[in-house]
Amino acid sequence: MSKKIAVIVGSLRKESYNRKIAEEMIRLSEGKLEMEIVEIADLPLYTEDLDQEPPAAWTTFREQIKGADGLLIISPEYNRTIPGALKNAVDVGSRPYGSSVWPGKPGAVVTSSISSLGGLAANHHIRQAFVFVDVPLMQQPEAYIGNSAEIFTEDGRTLKEDTAKFLTSFIDSFQQWVEKF
Ligand SMILES: Cc1cc2nc3c(=O)[nH]c(=O)nc-3n(C[C@H](O)[C@H](O)[C@H](O)COP(=O)(O)O)c2cc1C
């Protein structure tokens, strides 16, 4: 049976390239991994005060992560680091203390940017954020997708061949990584 993967997109933008990459990776992973986007846009900013009576959006998110066998993070870089919405999701999942939903879930990170740098700084900051919550992230291959406005076909619907090929091999490695756990 395919492993269930929670896909978290670090951009909340309607026309987000990262979301489009996520949707394409879901399509490319059919028959290999059961990937589904877990939404983070409606998660209130984390504070322990609110956790006395957790907002419904937090509870839903925590349950979705708990039910997943693995995690795929697909994110832009904001000011050379991790977007706030994504970091908030990490924090929400990590509490209440002792009930974190993250530990031991195998994960992988893809970053993309409209520049040629491919979100390299964010990619490594995302990795750092997942160290303390004990998520083993795949080391290789790494995925820094540059020039994200130019990687889709004319109609904007699908990825051009070279990026699709690279991400397919990334998915194959990720499938092997997830199977190890
Ligand atoms: C607040 C903000 C900060 C950004 N900082 C960076 C950055 O540090 N490095 C970078 O390559 N692109 C940066 N960008 C540009 C993003 O790469 C670009 O907006 C990209 O399309 C965002 O991903 P999305 O299409 O999935 O929303 C930034 C964009 C925003 C809105």
Tab-separated table of C-alpha atoms in Angstrom, residues 3-175:
chain	number	residue	atom	x	y	z
A	3	LYS	CA	2.494	5.599	2.061
A	4	LYS	CA	0.440	8.666	2.921
A	5	ILE	CA	2.330	11.946	2.597
A	6	ALA	CA	1.196	15.294	3.995
A	7	VAL	CA	2.282	18.015	1.574
A	8	ILE	CA	2.775	21.437	3.171
A	9	VAL	CA	3.061	24.470	0.900
A	10	GLY	CA	4.878	27.455	2.382
A	11	SER	CA	3.163	30.050	0.171
A	12	LEU	CA	-0.418	31.191	0.782
A	13	ARG	CA	-0.600	33.016	-2.572
A	14	LYS	CA	-3.487	32.051	-4.839
A	15	GLU	CA	-1.322	31.746	-7.956
A	16	SER	CA	1.655	30.343	-6.052
A	17	TYR	CA	4.313	28.589	-8.144
A	18	ASN	CA	5.133	26.446	-5.122
A	19	ARG	CA	1.537	25.271	-4.909
A	20	LYS	CA	1.624	24.483	-8.635
A	21	ILE	CA	4.840	22.506	-8.131
A	22	ALA	CA	3.129	20.688	-5.236
A	23	GLU	CA	0.138	19.845	-7.438
A	24	GLU	CA	2.440	18.589	-10.166
A	25	MET	CA	4.443	16.496	-7.695
A	26	ILE	CA	1.197	14.975	-6.445
A	27	ARG	CA	0.365	14.054	-10.047
A	28	LEU	CA	3.868	12.694	-10.710
A	29	SER	CA	3.745	10.566	-7.545
A	30	GLU	CA	0.561	8.709	-8.482
A	31	GLY	CA	0.946	4.976	-7.888
A	32	LYS	CA	4.067	5.606	-5.758
A	33	LEU	CA	2.994	7.789	-2.837
A	34	GLU	CA	-0.410	9.001	-1.713
A	35	MET	CA	0.236	12.740	-1.439
A	36	GLU	CA	-2.253	15.293	-0.238
A	37	ILE	CA	-1.911	19.005	0.556
A	38	VAL	CA	-2.514	19.885	4.201
A	39	GLU	CA	-3.589	23.526	4.402
A	40	ILE	CA	-1.845	25.964	6.770
A	41	ALA	CA	-3.454	29.277	5.756
A	42	ASP	CA	-6.108	29.281	8.478
A	43	LEU	CA	-3.873	28.342	11.414
A	44	PRO	CA	-3.981	31.144	14.011
A	45	LEU	CA	-0.517	32.293	15.085
A	46	TYR	CA	0.771	30.017	17.822
A	47	THR	CA	0.517	31.066	21.438
A	48	GLU	CA	0.281	28.779	24.454
A	49	ASP	CA	-2.664	30.852	25.723
A	50	LEU	CA	-4.843	29.668	22.827
A	51	ASP	CA	-3.836	26.053	23.489
A	52	GLN	CA	-6.019	26.010	26.642
A	53	GLU	CA	-8.883	25.555	24.157
A	54	PRO	CA	-7.187	24.860	20.836
A	55	PRO	CA	-8.729	26.461	17.742
A	56	ALA	CA	-10.449	23.920	15.474
A	57	ALA	CA	-7.953	24.657	12.689
A	58	TRP	CA	-5.054	23.599	14.963
A	59	THR	CA	-6.792	20.363	15.936
A	60	THR	CA	-7.568	19.491	12.314
A	61	PHE	CA	-3.994	20.236	11.266
A	62	ARG	CA	-2.515	18.160	14.095
A	63	GLU	CA	-4.771	15.213	13.243
A	64	GLN	CA	-3.840	15.420	9.553
A	65	ILE	CA	-0.127	15.337	10.347
A	66	LYS	CA	-0.583	12.523	12.864
A	67	GLY	CA	-2.341	10.477	10.160
A	68	ALA	CA	0.493	10.876	7.652
A	69	ASP	CA	3.421	8.489	7.131
A	70	GLY	CA	5.665	11.265	5.842
A	71	LEU	CA	5.992	14.948	4.993
A	72	LEU	CA	6.842	16.902	1.875
A	73	ILE	CA	7.547	20.595	2.356
A	74	ILE	CA	7.391	22.795	-0.743
A	75	SER	CA	8.167	26.422	-0.074
A	76	PRO	CA	9.393	29.768	-1.316
A	77	GLU	CA	12.078	31.787	0.442
A	78	TYR	CA	11.010	34.970	2.215
A	79	ASN	CA	13.810	37.429	2.960
A	80	ARG	CA	16.395	34.658	2.820
A	81	THR	CA	14.572	32.469	5.316
A	82	ILE	CA	11.467	30.370	6.065
A	83	PRO	CA	8.050	31.995	5.376
A	84	GLY	CA	6.250	32.893	8.624
A	85	ALA	CA	3.154	30.822	7.812
A	86	LEU	CA	5.277	27.694	7.449
A	87	LYS	CA	7.178	28.305	10.681
A	88	ASN	CA	3.856	28.863	12.444
A	89	ALA	CA	2.695	25.447	11.187
A	90	VAL	CA	5.850	23.847	12.617
A	91	ASP	CA	5.131	25.515	15.975
A	92	VAL	CA	1.443	24.548	16.012
A	93	GLY	CA	2.346	20.909	15.316
A	94	SER	CA	5.016	20.896	18.015
A	95	ARG	CA	2.728	21.699	20.971
A	96	PRO	CA	1.302	21.136	23.568
A	97	TYR	CA	4.676	20.168	25.023
A	98	GLY	CA	5.036	16.401	24.922
A	99	SER	CA	2.313	15.931	22.283
A	100	SER	CA	4.189	17.028	19.159
A	101	VAL	CA	2.846	15.457	15.964
A	102	TRP	CA	6.197	15.607	14.143
A	103	PRO	CA	8.710	13.165	15.665
A	104	GLY	CA	9.953	10.397	13.437
A	105	LYS	CA	7.990	11.297	10.289
A	106	PRO	CA	10.340	11.045	7.323
A	107	GLY	CA	10.324	14.204	5.233
A	108	ALA	CA	11.760	16.003	2.242
A	109	VAL	CA	12.140	19.669	1.293
A	110	VAL	CA	11.706	21.391	-2.060
A	111	THR	CA	12.235	25.131	-2.353
A	112	SER	CA	11.603	27.315	-5.352
A	113	SER	CA	12.173	30.926	-6.224
A	114	ILE	CA	11.555	33.244	-9.138
A	115	SER	CA	15.289	33.962	-8.957
A	116	SER	CA	17.985	31.540	-10.024
A	117	LEU	CA	18.981	30.770	-6.407
A	118	GLY	CA	16.044	28.390	-5.934
A	119	GLY	CA	15.383	29.305	-2.300
A	120	LEU	CA	18.648	27.791	-1.093
A	121	ALA	CA	18.731	29.771	2.170
A	122	ALA	CA	15.102	28.912	2.989
A	123	ASN	CA	15.720	25.244	2.218
A	124	HIS	CA	18.403	25.072	4.897
A	125	HIS	CA	16.441	27.147	7.403
A	126	ILE	CA	13.460	24.801	6.912
A	127	ARG	CA	15.789	21.899	7.645
A	128	GLN	CA	16.916	23.654	10.831
A	129	ALA	CA	13.312	24.204	11.976
A	130	PHE	CA	12.646	20.471	11.622
A	131	VAL	CA	15.704	19.334	13.603
A	132	PHE	CA	14.368	20.012	17.093
A	133	VAL	CA	10.934	18.557	16.260
A	134	ASP	CA	12.781	15.381	15.243
A	135	VAL	CA	11.792	15.033	11.587
A	136	PRO	CA	14.396	13.050	9.638
A	137	LEU	CA	14.711	14.924	6.341
A	138	MET	CA	16.114	13.325	3.199
A	139	GLN	CA	19.629	14.691	2.626
A	140	GLN	CA	20.030	13.822	-1.055
A	141	PRO	CA	18.936	14.694	-3.605
A	142	GLU	CA	18.363	18.328	-2.683
A	143	ALA	CA	15.773	20.331	-4.624
A	144	TYR	CA	16.317	24.017	-5.327
A	145	ILE	CA	14.011	25.013	-8.179
A	146	GLY	CA	15.173	28.302	-9.726
A	147	ASN	CA	13.329	30.600	-12.124
A	148	SER	CA	9.959	29.235	-11.032
A	149	ALA	CA	8.042	31.529	-13.396
A	150	GLU	CA	9.662	29.757	-16.342
A	151	ILE	CA	9.366	26.068	-15.482
A	152	PHE	CA	5.787	25.583	-16.655
A	153	THR	CA	4.485	24.964	-20.156
A	154	GLU	CA	2.886	27.837	-22.144
A	155	ASP	CA	-0.605	27.104	-20.802
A	156	GLY	CA	0.864	27.155	-17.269
A	157	ARG	CA	-0.656	23.795	-16.477
A	158	THR	CA	2.221	21.343	-16.396
A	159	LEU	CA	5.931	21.378	-15.736
A	160	LYS	CA	8.364	21.486	-18.623
A	161	GLU	CA	10.081	18.186	-19.300
A	162	ASP	CA	13.427	18.748	-17.556
A	163	THR	CA	11.876	19.899	-14.263
A	164	ALA	CA	9.271	17.109	-14.385
A	165	LYS	CA	12.071	14.595	-14.938
A	166	PHE	CA	14.108	15.933	-12.036
A	167	LEU	CA	11.129	15.980	-9.675
A	168	THR	CA	10.136	12.458	-10.701
A	169	SER	CA	13.567	11.196	-9.688
A	170	PHE	CA	13.307	13.240	-6.483
A	171	ILE	CA	9.976	11.515	-5.730
A	172	ASP	CA	11.542	8.106	-6.400
A	173	SER	CA	14.317	8.845	-3.887
A	174	PHE	CA	11.778	10.180	-1.395
A	175	GLN	CA	9.691	7.017	-1.776
